[in-house]
């Protein structure tokens, strides 16, 4: 029998787990990263590959991660160690936990930088600087802001401090209110923006076509890797975040139902963001493939043209910042929980330790857009690009594949049956996918890309 509760605390209800996991999943990955990757990788084919990865590989691995977390009830590193032992398997499998914690540091480091940009845009918006701005001016504001290393690091530090503060307060407290009210608010504002794009830009259909009519000529293997990496990133998958949250999930919640809800919510936010951004891109003659600045250049134009746009804009970027915080605390959780278990320290100390290390690493990404723009690491990529590429395109899919193989082939049957007791109908399909489809899928994409 696995434990009924975790020493780190528990979510107060099923609903609370869904909120926390959805809070982890929905973040910059949906609103900032998805649109710019779709823009860089040819639109429709990318979106198609992304959707296939989400539902064919992502959801089943999401189920595996929650299951492992709930069966283990500890930090991912220690849960994996214990479950491998209980299944009579090698302690090698705890590598899933270690790889995940490392990926968490890498992602959190650049995530906090971009979230800092979003926070600074709250102030920019509220100040009215964007009222009636045109595309060229919006690009200039963004370029000037990111070129200013001092203010980028200032916002980056503020975001990291907030993340540490919330993570230190522990599971549950603070998070519940954040997610319960702010996420629906974010969805409502996204819908307002979609209506604006549909009614006011005159280029909605072009945006729709870009996202949903795949042009197979523009397909290439590298974008397939990027789409797979994005599927893992957006679902917070492959690095133990969801495993850590699963450890605090009450026994009576259905894992498969929960995983599906999270994926549907997450995907809707990403697609809605795309539907907001691309009509604006086409209406203003902007580049689809301009990279990480896409959201920061397009949205100010829309808000700048709306009546009361500076207020809506400030609210919108506030909500984006909150969505980012509910994700960043989950990026920290595997490492924080491990530190608490290993050093028997308080959550506050654990969060501080993890946050400070990630903050230092993040300076590299903060400087990638200004004083360090010429410094390249892997294959001519900046520090930011290298962190992003290695963590999202390599480590998350690799972690996810190992998780699928472990739950599919290694984990003791009795544990699976206990955890998925309420989900009998889907059991065989899930087994088929974790045993064969997901591991082969990830392998094939890796082999195609790296050979
Ligand atoms: N899913 C989050 C987002 O889309 C990012 C994240 C990745 C969070 C991995 C936790 C773990 O913004």
Tab-separated table of C-alpha atoms and ligand atoms in Angstrom:
chain	number	residue	atom	x	y	z
A	1	UNK	CA	0.000	0.000	0.000
A	2	UNK	CA	1.262	3.445	-0.778
A	3	UNK	CA	0.969	6.294	1.694
A	4	UNK	CA	-2.250	8.201	2.129
A	5	UNK	CA	-0.623	11.564	2.812
A	6	UNK	CA	2.663	13.365	2.247
A	7	UNK	CA	4.890	14.879	4.915
A	8	UNK	CA	5.033	18.100	2.851
A	9	UNK	CA	1.300	18.703	3.246
A	10	UNK	CA	-1.716	17.952	1.052
A	11	UNK	CA	-4.044	19.768	-1.332
A	12	UNK	CA	-7.261	20.435	0.512
A	13	UNK	CA	-9.416	18.858	-2.225
A	14	UNK	CA	-9.458	17.301	-5.692
A	15	UNK	CA	-10.377	20.667	-7.093
A	16	UNK	CA	-7.349	22.195	-5.462
A	17	UNK	CA	-5.076	19.709	-7.187
A	18	UNK	CA	-6.617	20.514	-10.554
A	19	UNK	CA	-6.178	24.221	-9.892
A	20	UNK	CA	-2.575	23.826	-8.831
A	21	UNK	CA	-1.666	21.568	-11.746
A	22	UNK	CA	-3.498	23.795	-14.209
A	23	UNK	CA	-1.744	26.773	-12.629
A	24	UNK	CA	1.535	25.029	-13.294
A	25	UNK	CA	0.636	24.160	-16.876
A	26	UNK	CA	-0.846	27.492	-17.919
A	27	UNK	CA	1.838	30.127	-18.015
A	28	UNK	CA	4.285	31.862	-20.286
A	29	UNK	CA	4.441	28.636	-22.290
A	30	UNK	CA	0.923	29.250	-23.558
A	31	UNK	CA	0.786	32.991	-24.009
A	32	UNK	CA	4.373	33.884	-24.845
A	33	UNK	CA	6.157	30.744	-26.088
A	34	UNK	CA	3.487	28.927	-28.100
A	35	UNK	CA	2.680	31.841	-30.437
A	36	UNK	CA	6.285	32.741	-31.148
A	37	UNK	CA	7.249	29.128	-31.832
A	38	UNK	CA	4.246	28.690	-34.113
A	39	UNK	CA	5.343	31.872	-35.875
A	40	UNK	CA	8.908	30.666	-36.315
A	41	UNK	CA	7.956	27.183	-37.427
A	42	UNK	CA	5.473	27.820	-40.168
A	43	UNK	CA	2.140	27.911	-38.296
A	44	UNK	CA	-0.318	25.121	-39.134
A	45	UNK	CA	2.041	22.149	-39.445
A	46	UNK	CA	3.656	23.113	-36.187
A	47	UNK	CA	0.277	23.435	-34.453
A	48	UNK	CA	-0.784	20.047	-35.803
A	49	UNK	CA	2.421	18.362	-34.600
A	50	UNK	CA	2.004	20.088	-31.252
A	51	UNK	CA	-1.591	18.890	-30.832
A	52	UNK	CA	-0.654	15.319	-31.758
A	53	UNK	CA	2.190	15.390	-29.221
A	54	UNK	CA	-0.090	16.818	-26.508
A	55	UNK	CA	-2.854	14.262	-26.808
A	56	UNK	CA	-0.986	11.178	-27.976
A	57	UNK	CA	2.134	11.439	-25.828
A	58	UNK	CA	1.587	14.283	-23.367
A	59	UNK	CA	-1.658	13.273	-21.662
A	60	UNK	CA	-0.601	9.637	-21.046
A	61	UNK	CA	2.716	10.778	-19.587
A	62	UNK	CA	0.853	13.343	-17.504
A	63	UNK	CA	-1.130	10.420	-16.094
A	64	UNK	CA	2.123	8.552	-15.395
A	65	UNK	CA	3.642	11.510	-13.596
A	66	UNK	CA	0.654	12.133	-11.348
A	67	UNK	CA	0.478	8.413	-10.621
A	68	UNK	CA	4.153	8.184	-9.662
A	69	UNK	CA	3.852	11.247	-7.472
A	70	UNK	CA	0.802	10.003	-5.637
A	71	UNK	CA	2.251	6.527	-5.173
A	72	UNK	CA	5.534	7.972	-3.895
A	73	UNK	CA	4.305	10.876	-1.753
A	74	UNK	CA	7.795	12.449	-1.609
A	75	UNK	CA	10.057	14.622	-3.748
A	76	UNK	CA	10.428	13.136	-7.250
A	77	UNK	CA	13.978	12.012	-6.477
A	78	UNK	CA	12.973	10.090	-3.369
A	79	UNK	CA	9.659	8.886	-4.806
A	80	UNK	CA	11.486	7.382	-7.762
A	81	UNK	CA	14.063	5.777	-5.509
A	82	UNK	CA	11.350	4.224	-3.358
A	83	UNK	CA	9.111	3.080	-6.211
A	84	UNK	CA	12.022	1.492	-8.064
A	85	UNK	CA	12.897	-0.410	-4.911
A	86	UNK	CA	9.307	-1.519	-4.316
A	87	UNK	CA	9.177	-2.746	-7.901
A	88	UNK	CA	12.411	-4.685	-7.494
A	89	UNK	CA	14.150	-2.489	-10.088
A	90	UNK	CA	17.535	-0.774	-10.209
A	91	UNK	CA	18.067	2.461	-8.320
A	92	UNK	CA	19.106	3.886	-11.700
A	93	UNK	CA	15.523	5.070	-12.103
A	94	UNK	CA	15.983	7.897	-9.644
A	95	UNK	CA	17.828	9.553	-12.526
A	96	UNK	CA	14.345	10.709	-13.570
A	97	UNK	CA	14.218	12.789	-10.405
A	98	UNK	CA	17.732	14.179	-10.788
A	99	UNK	CA	17.371	15.065	-14.452
A	100	UNK	CA	14.073	16.724	-13.617
A	101	UNK	CA	15.447	18.841	-10.805
A	102	UNK	CA	18.266	19.985	-13.098
A	103	UNK	CA	15.830	20.832	-15.909
A	104	UNK	CA	13.754	22.715	-13.324
A	105	UNK	CA	16.702	24.948	-12.463
A	106	UNK	CA	17.454	25.599	-16.113
A	107	UNK	CA	13.872	26.431	-17.044
A	108	UNK	CA	13.209	28.518	-13.961
A	109	UNK	CA	16.345	30.541	-14.656
A	110	UNK	CA	15.149	31.912	-17.993
A	111	UNK	CA	11.461	31.734	-17.111
A	112	UNK	CA	11.976	34.327	-14.376
A	113	UNK	CA	13.645	36.661	-16.867
A	114	UNK	CA	10.724	36.580	-19.294
A	115	UNK	CA	8.221	36.848	-16.444
A	116	UNK	CA	10.153	39.942	-15.365
A	117	UNK	CA	9.542	41.414	-18.830
A	118	UNK	CA	5.828	40.751	-18.396
A	119	UNK	CA	5.835	42.494	-15.024
A	120	UNK	CA	7.577	45.533	-16.407
A	121	UNK	CA	4.877	45.707	-19.095
A	122	UNK	CA	2.249	46.147	-16.387
A	123	UNK	CA	3.868	49.453	-15.543
A	124	UNK	CA	4.486	50.404	-19.181
A	125	UNK	CA	0.839	49.779	-19.972
A	126	UNK	CA	-0.508	51.655	-16.972
A	127	UNK	CA	1.686	54.648	-17.740
A	128	UNK	CA	-0.121	55.082	-21.049
A	129	UNK	CA	3.109	54.802	-23.059
A	130	UNK	CA	1.434	52.497	-25.535
A	131	UNK	CA	-1.638	54.565	-26.328
A	132	UNK	CA	-2.091	54.732	-30.126
A	133	UNK	CA	1.336	53.242	-30.675
A	134	UNK	CA	2.229	51.788	-34.095
A	135	UNK	CA	4.110	48.594	-34.886
A	136	UNK	CA	7.456	50.292	-35.301
A	137	UNK	CA	7.175	52.168	-32.017
A	138	UNK	CA	6.092	49.011	-30.174
A	139	UNK	CA	9.157	47.184	-31.511
A	140	UNK	CA	11.399	50.037	-30.433
A	141	UNK	CA	10.006	50.106	-26.890
A	142	UNK	CA	10.609	46.360	-26.602
A	143	UNK	CA	14.125	46.561	-28.037
A	144	UNK	CA	15.054	49.441	-25.744
A	145	UNK	CA	13.669	47.706	-22.685
A	146	UNK	CA	15.479	44.402	-23.267
A	147	UNK	CA	18.691	46.262	-24.100
A	148	UNK	CA	18.679	47.798	-20.632
A	149	UNK	CA	20.452	45.114	-18.593
A	150	UNK	CA	19.900	46.865	-15.285
A	151	UNK	CA	16.143	47.114	-15.484
A	152	UNK	CA	15.804	43.610	-16.961
A	153	UNK	CA	17.731	42.206	-13.997
A	154	UNK	CA	15.718	44.361	-11.604
A	155	UNK	CA	12.416	42.872	-12.795
A	156	UNK	CA	13.937	39.406	-13.009
A	157	UNK	CA	15.026	39.705	-9.366
A	158	UNK	CA	11.636	40.956	-8.243
A	159	UNK	CA	9.899	38.030	-9.927
A	160	UNK	CA	12.293	35.539	-8.381
A	161	UNK	CA	11.814	37.078	-4.938
A	162	UNK	CA	8.034	36.698	-5.267
A	163	UNK	CA	8.417	33.090	-6.405
A	164	UNK	CA	10.625	32.291	-3.415
A	165	UNK	CA	8.156	33.969	-1.082
A	166	UNK	CA	5.147	32.002	-2.330
A	167	UNK	CA	7.036	28.698	-2.536
A	168	UNK	CA	8.291	29.247	1.019
A	169	UNK	CA	4.745	29.597	2.343
A	170	UNK	CA	4.158	26.058	1.240
A	171	UNK	CA	1.640	23.917	-0.537
A	172	UNK	CA	-1.842	25.325	-0.633
A	173	UNK	CA	-1.639	28.665	1.112
A	174	UNK	CA	-1.789	31.540	-1.281
A	175	UNK	CA	-1.964	29.320	-4.315
A	176	UNK	CA	-5.640	28.524	-4.017
A	177	UNK	CA	-6.828	32.105	-4.230
A	178	UNK	CA	-4.313	32.930	-6.926
A	179	UNK	CA	-5.463	30.184	-9.204
A	180	UNK	CA	-9.151	30.156	-8.384
A	181	UNK	CA	-9.822	33.780	-9.271
A	182	UNK	CA	-7.003	34.872	-11.510
A	183	UNK	CA	-7.085	32.029	-14.010
A	184	UNK	CA	-10.734	32.549	-14.940
A	185	UNK	CA	-9.995	36.272	-15.155
A	186	UNK	CA	-7.138	35.557	-17.549
A	187	UNK	CA	-9.437	33.448	-19.722
A	188	UNK	CA	-12.053	36.205	-19.833
A	189	UNK	CA	-9.516	38.825	-20.880
A	190	UNK	CA	-8.143	36.473	-23.521
A	191	UNK	CA	-11.653	36.131	-24.905
A	192	UNK	CA	-12.000	39.917	-24.966
A	193	UNK	CA	-8.747	40.088	-26.903
A	194	UNK	CA	-9.836	37.371	-29.323
A	195	UNK	CA	-13.002	39.360	-30.002
A	196	UNK	CA	-10.887	42.414	-30.626
A	197	UNK	CA	-8.710	40.469	-33.072
A	198	UNK	CA	-11.802	39.077	-34.769
A	199	UNK	CA	-13.702	42.334	-35.057
A	200	UNK	CA	-11.155	45.096	-35.267
A	201	UNK	CA	-8.058	43.876	-37.083
A	202	UNK	CA	-9.650	42.784	-40.344
A	203	UNK	CA	-7.116	39.948	-40.537
A	204	UNK	CA	-8.726	37.309	-38.353
A	205	UNK	CA	-9.209	34.813	-41.157
A	206	UNK	CA	-5.583	35.141	-42.141
A	207	UNK	CA	-4.639	34.393	-38.535
A	208	UNK	CA	-6.959	31.387	-38.467
A	209	UNK	CA	-5.478	30.051	-41.679
A	210	UNK	CA	-1.955	30.535	-40.442
A	211	UNK	CA	-2.659	28.489	-37.322
A	212	UNK	CA	-5.020	25.860	-38.608
A	213	UNK	CA	-4.327	25.130	-42.234
A	214	UNK	CA	-1.124	23.139	-42.322
A	215	UNK	CA	1.198	23.876	-45.200
A	216	UNK	CA	3.077	20.603	-45.450
A	217	UNK	CA	5.792	22.102	-47.624
A	218	UNK	CA	7.006	24.091	-44.670
A	219	UNK	CA	7.364	20.963	-42.553
A	220	UNK	CA	10.802	20.118	-41.325
A	221	UNK	CA	12.239	17.751	-38.768
A	222	UNK	CA	13.619	20.444	-36.515
A	223	UNK	CA	10.207	21.981	-36.047
A	224	UNK	CA	8.912	18.547	-35.081
A	225	UNK	CA	11.424	18.491	-32.216
A	226	UNK	CA	10.389	22.006	-31.239
A	227	UNK	CA	6.692	21.024	-31.283
A	228	UNK	CA	7.385	18.000	-29.100
A	229	UNK	CA	9.480	20.072	-26.699
A	230	UNK	CA	6.699	22.644	-26.492
A	231	UNK	CA	4.121	19.936	-25.733
A	232	UNK	CA	6.207	18.831	-22.755
A	233	UNK	CA	6.965	22.381	-21.659
A	234	UNK	CA	3.397	23.605	-21.776
A	235	UNK	CA	2.074	20.619	-19.801
A	236	UNK	CA	4.897	21.048	-17.232
A	237	UNK	CA	5.918	17.522	-18.136
A	238	UNK	CA	9.062	15.431	-17.938
A	239	UNK	CA	10.801	17.205	-15.074
A	240	UNK	CA	8.860	16.156	-11.984
A	241	UNK	CA	6.790	19.299	-11.371
A	242	UNK	CA	3.546	17.403	-11.778
A	243	UNK	CA	5.020	14.409	-9.959
A	244	UNK	CA	5.786	16.669	-7.012
A	245	UNK	CA	2.255	18.096	-7.088
A	246	UNK	CA	0.794	14.593	-7.489
A	247	UNK	CA	2.439	13.689	-4.190
A	248	UNK	CA	0.014	16.033	-2.446
A	249	UNK	CA	-3.086	14.788	-4.294
A	250	UNK	CA	-5.884	13.136	-2.331
A	251	UNK	CA	-6.399	9.432	-2.990
A	252	UNK	CA	-9.960	9.689	-4.228
A	253	UNK	CA	-9.336	11.873	-7.289
A	254	UNK	CA	-9.381	10.281	-10.769
A	255	UNK	CA	-5.977	10.680	-12.336
A	256	UNK	CA	-6.984	10.265	-15.961
A	257	UNK	CA	-9.924	12.672	-15.668
A	258	UNK	CA	-7.731	15.256	-14.027
A	259	UNK	CA	-4.969	14.921	-16.609
A	260	UNK	CA	-7.422	15.368	-19.470
A	261	UNK	CA	-8.979	18.453	-17.892
A	262	UNK	CA	-5.569	20.039	-17.433
A	263	UNK	CA	-4.539	19.342	-21.014
A	264	UNK	CA	-7.770	20.733	-22.480
A	265	UNK	CA	-7.524	23.902	-20.441
A	266	UNK	CA	-3.883	24.374	-21.263
A	267	UNK	CA	-4.377	23.827	-24.980
A	268	UNK	CA	-7.315	26.245	-25.093
A	269	UNK	CA	-5.249	29.030	-23.569
A	270	UNK	CA	-2.437	28.459	-26.066
A	271	UNK	CA	-4.732	28.396	-29.093
A	272	UNK	CA	-6.626	31.484	-27.896
A	273	UNK	CA	-3.340	33.328	-27.488
A	274	UNK	CA	-2.424	32.415	-31.043
A	275	UNK	CA	-5.807	33.681	-32.228
A	276	UNK	CA	-5.147	36.987	-30.511
A	277	UNK	CA	-1.611	37.461	-31.740
A	278	UNK	CA	-1.548	36.409	-35.407
A	279	UNK	CA	-4.345	38.651	-36.688
A	280	UNK	CA	-2.413	41.518	-35.069
A	281	UNK	CA	0.777	40.385	-36.753
A	282	UNK	CA	-0.862	40.397	-40.180
A	283	UNK	CA	-2.802	43.606	-39.633
A	284	UNK	CA	0.347	45.488	-38.675
A	285	UNK	CA	2.721	44.022	-41.235
A	286	UNK	CA	4.837	42.367	-38.542
A	287	UNK	CA	7.071	39.308	-38.927
A	288	UNK	CA	5.557	35.991	-37.818
A	289	UNK	CA	9.011	34.633	-37.074
A	290	UNK	CA	10.407	37.444	-34.957
A	291	UNK	CA	11.012	35.254	-31.908
A	292	UNK	CA	10.611	35.854	-28.174
A	293	UNK	CA	9.478	39.473	-28.594
A	294	UNK	CA	6.305	38.528	-30.504
A	295	UNK	CA	3.826	38.869	-27.632
A	296	UNK	CA	5.540	41.993	-26.312
A	297	UNK	CA	5.274	43.764	-29.645
A	298	UNK	CA	1.808	42.715	-30.812
A	299	UNK	CA	-0.311	43.072	-27.669
A	300	UNK	CA	0.650	46.693	-26.887
A	301	UNK	CA	-0.533	47.658	-30.357
A	302	UNK	CA	-3.950	46.122	-29.688
A	303	UNK	CA	-4.281	47.618	-26.236
A	304	UNK	CA	-3.027	50.932	-27.556
A	305	UNK	CA	-5.955	51.123	-29.973
A	306	UNK	CA	-8.682	50.040	-27.555
A	307	UNK	CA	-10.669	52.517	-25.496
A	308	UNK	CA	-9.373	52.180	-21.935
A	309	UNK	CA	-6.662	49.928	-23.339
A	310	UNK	CA	-4.005	51.071	-20.925
A	311	UNK	CA	-6.116	49.771	-18.040
A	312	UNK	CA	-7.026	46.476	-19.736
A	313	UNK	CA	-3.429	46.110	-20.822
A	314	UNK	CA	-2.117	46.595	-17.303
A	315	UNK	CA	-4.636	44.067	-15.998
A	316	UNK	CA	-3.747	41.602	-18.739
A	317	UNK	CA	-0.010	41.719	-18.054
A	318	UNK	CA	-0.742	41.426	-14.327
A	319	UNK	CA	-2.662	38.232	-15.026
A	320	UNK	CA	0.149	36.922	-17.234
A	321	UNK	CA	2.588	37.595	-14.401
A	322	UNK	CA	0.387	35.663	-11.982
A	323	UNK	CA	0.071	32.790	-14.454
A	324	UNK	CA	3.869	32.796	-14.599
A	325	UNK	CA	4.193	32.680	-10.809
A	326	UNK	CA	1.865	29.711	-10.442
A	327	UNK	CA	4.149	27.951	-12.950
A	328	UNK	CA	7.462	29.054	-11.480
A	329	UNK	CA	6.642	27.755	-8.014
A	330	UNK	CA	5.992	24.354	-9.563
A	331	UNK	CA	9.335	24.517	-11.394
A	332	UNK	CA	10.934	24.851	-7.978
A	333	UNK	CA	8.905	22.254	-6.138
A	334	UNK	CA	10.899	19.089	-7.017
A	335	UNK	CA	14.164	20.630	-5.831
A	336	UNK	CA	12.607	22.355	-2.806
A	337	UNK	CA	10.885	19.162	-1.629
A	338	UNK	CA	14.152	17.273	-2.022
A	339	UNK	CA	16.129	19.848	-0.043
A	340	UNK	CA	13.521	19.719	2.728
A	341	UNK	CA	13.735	15.913	2.858
A	342	UNK	CA	17.481	15.679	2.556
A	343	UNK	CA	18.637	18.527	4.778
A	344	UNK	CA	15.627	18.463	7.031
A	345	UNK	CA	15.444	22.224	6.525
A	346	UNK	CA	12.390	24.475	6.442
A	347	UNK	CA	10.562	25.169	3.174
A	348	UNK	CA	11.670	28.773	3.452
A	349	UNK	CA	15.346	27.825	3.431
A	350	UNK	CA	14.813	25.289	0.664
A	351	UNK	CA	13.002	27.813	-1.521
A	352	UNK	CA	15.660	30.422	-0.872
A	353	UNK	CA	18.487	28.070	-1.789
A	354	UNK	CA	16.868	26.858	-4.996
A	355	UNK	CA	15.712	30.348	-5.984
A	356	UNK	CA	19.088	31.967	-5.514
A	357	UNK	CA	20.872	29.353	-7.616
A	358	UNK	CA	18.275	29.706	-10.381
A	359	UNK	CA	18.520	33.502	-10.139
A	360	UNK	CA	22.290	33.427	-10.671
A	361	UNK	CA	21.900	31.107	-13.641
A	362	UNK	CA	19.190	33.433	-14.934
A	363	UNK	CA	21.606	36.349	-15.197
A	364	UNK	CA	23.052	34.572	-18.238
A	365	UNK	CA	19.638	34.703	-19.930
A	366	UNK	CA	18.930	38.262	-18.786
A	367	UNK	CA	22.168	39.355	-20.482
A	368	UNK	CA	21.514	37.350	-23.662
A	369	UNK	CA	19.403	40.231	-24.952
A	370	UNK	CA	21.888	42.973	-24.183
A	371	UNK	CA	25.469	42.969	-22.916
A	372	UNK	CA	25.886	39.233	-23.497
A	373	UNK	CA	24.146	39.029	-26.862
A	374	UNK	CA	27.398	38.101	-28.614
A	375	UNK	CA	28.324	35.348	-26.208
A	376	UNK	CA	27.385	32.005	-27.697
A	377	UNK	CA	27.431	28.538	-26.211
A	378	UNK	CA	25.952	25.565	-28.010
A	379	UNK	CA	25.990	25.745	-31.830
A	380	UNK	CA	26.137	29.527	-31.956
A	381	UNK	CA	23.158	29.961	-29.636
A	382	UNK	CA	23.031	32.606	-26.895
A	383	UNK	CA	22.924	31.590	-23.247
A	384	UNK	CA	19.125	31.965	-23.227
A	385	UNK	CA	18.690	29.922	-26.417
A	386	UNK	CA	21.009	27.208	-25.106
A	387	UNK	CA	19.141	26.858	-21.802
A	388	UNK	CA	15.810	26.833	-23.580
A	389	UNK	CA	16.920	24.314	-26.208
A	390	UNK	CA	18.611	21.866	-23.863
A	391	UNK	CA	15.918	21.884	-21.212
A	392	UNK	CA	12.807	21.921	-23.373
A	393	UNK	CA	13.817	20.066	-26.501
A	394	UNK	CA	16.154	17.515	-24.964
A	395	UNK	CA	15.736	17.058	-21.219
A	396	UNK	CA	11.934	17.192	-20.932
A	397	UNK	CA	11.234	14.687	-23.739
A	398	UNK	CA	14.011	12.444	-22.419
A	399	UNK	CA	12.602	12.649	-18.882
A	400	UNK	CA	9.116	11.990	-20.246
A	401	UNK	CA	10.308	8.964	-22.179
A	402	UNK	CA	11.969	7.497	-19.089
A	403	UNK	CA	8.790	8.136	-17.094
A	404	UNK	CA	6.720	6.324	-19.735
A	405	UNK	CA	9.103	3.381	-19.825
A	406	UNK	CA	9.205	3.180	-16.052
A	407	UNK	CA	5.435	3.219	-15.574
A	408	UNK	CA	4.855	1.056	-18.648
A	409	UNK	CA	7.398	-1.692	-17.986
A	410	UNK	CA	8.931	-1.431	-14.541
A	411	UNK	CA	6.440	-0.182	-11.964
A	412	UNK	CA	4.726	-2.888	-9.946
A	413	UNK	CA	1.265	-3.721	-11.279
A	414	UNK	CA	-0.308	-3.578	-7.881
A	415	UNK	CA	0.652	0.088	-7.505
A	416	UNK	CA	-0.814	0.948	-10.891
A	417	UNK	CA	-4.057	-0.810	-10.156
A	418	UNK	CA	-4.317	0.936	-6.845
A	419	UNK	CA	-3.783	4.394	-8.353
A	420	UNK	CA	-5.905	3.925	-11.451
A	421	UNK	CA	-8.695	2.034	-9.714
A	422	UNK	CA	-11.287	4.575	-10.818
A	423	UNK	CA	-10.044	4.699	-14.419
A	424	UNK	CA	-10.421	1.065	-15.510
A	425	UNK	CA	-11.842	1.844	-18.957
A	426	UNK	CA	-8.739	3.671	-20.038
A	427	UNK	CA	-6.206	1.386	-18.422
A	428	UNK	CA	-5.352	-0.680	-21.483
A	429	UNK	CA	-5.059	2.275	-23.797
A	430	UNK	CA	-2.819	4.045	-21.308
A	431	UNK	CA	-0.652	0.929	-20.997
A	432	UNK	CA	-0.332	0.589	-24.737
A	433	UNK	CA	0.792	4.191	-25.034
A	434	UNK	CA	3.239	4.241	-22.142
A	435	UNK	CA	4.750	0.935	-23.233
A	436	UNK	CA	5.051	1.487	-26.943
A	437	UNK	CA	3.693	4.664	-28.472
A	438	UNK	CA	5.211	7.341	-26.227
A	439	UNK	CA	8.744	5.919	-25.930
A	440	UNK	CA	8.925	5.155	-29.661
A	441	UNK	CA	7.480	8.541	-30.552
A	442	UNK	CA	10.106	10.434	-28.566
A	443	UNK	CA	12.893	8.169	-29.846
A	444	UNK	CA	11.877	8.618	-33.465
A	445	UNK	CA	11.877	12.401	-33.154
A	446	UNK	CA	15.267	12.337	-31.416
A	447	UNK	CA	16.774	10.041	-34.017
A	448	UNK	CA	15.377	12.093	-36.894
A	449	UNK	CA	16.766	15.293	-35.403
A	450	UNK	CA	20.142	14.253	-34.147
A	451	UNK	CA	21.233	11.870	-36.896
B	1	LIG	N1	4.007	24.806	-18.191
B	1	LIG	C1	4.576	26.054	-17.836
B	1	LIG	C2	4.161	27.079	-18.884
B	1	LIG	O1	3.612	26.718	-19.905
B	1	LIG	C3	6.076	25.985	-17.704
B	1	LIG	C4	6.573	24.837	-16.883
B	1	LIG	C5	7.375	23.870	-17.468
B	1	LIG	C6	6.210	24.710	-15.549
B	1	LIG	C7	7.829	22.780	-16.743
B	1	LIG	C8	6.652	23.619	-14.801
B	1	LIG	C9	7.446	22.665	-15.400
B	1	LIG	O2	4.394	28.242	-18.738
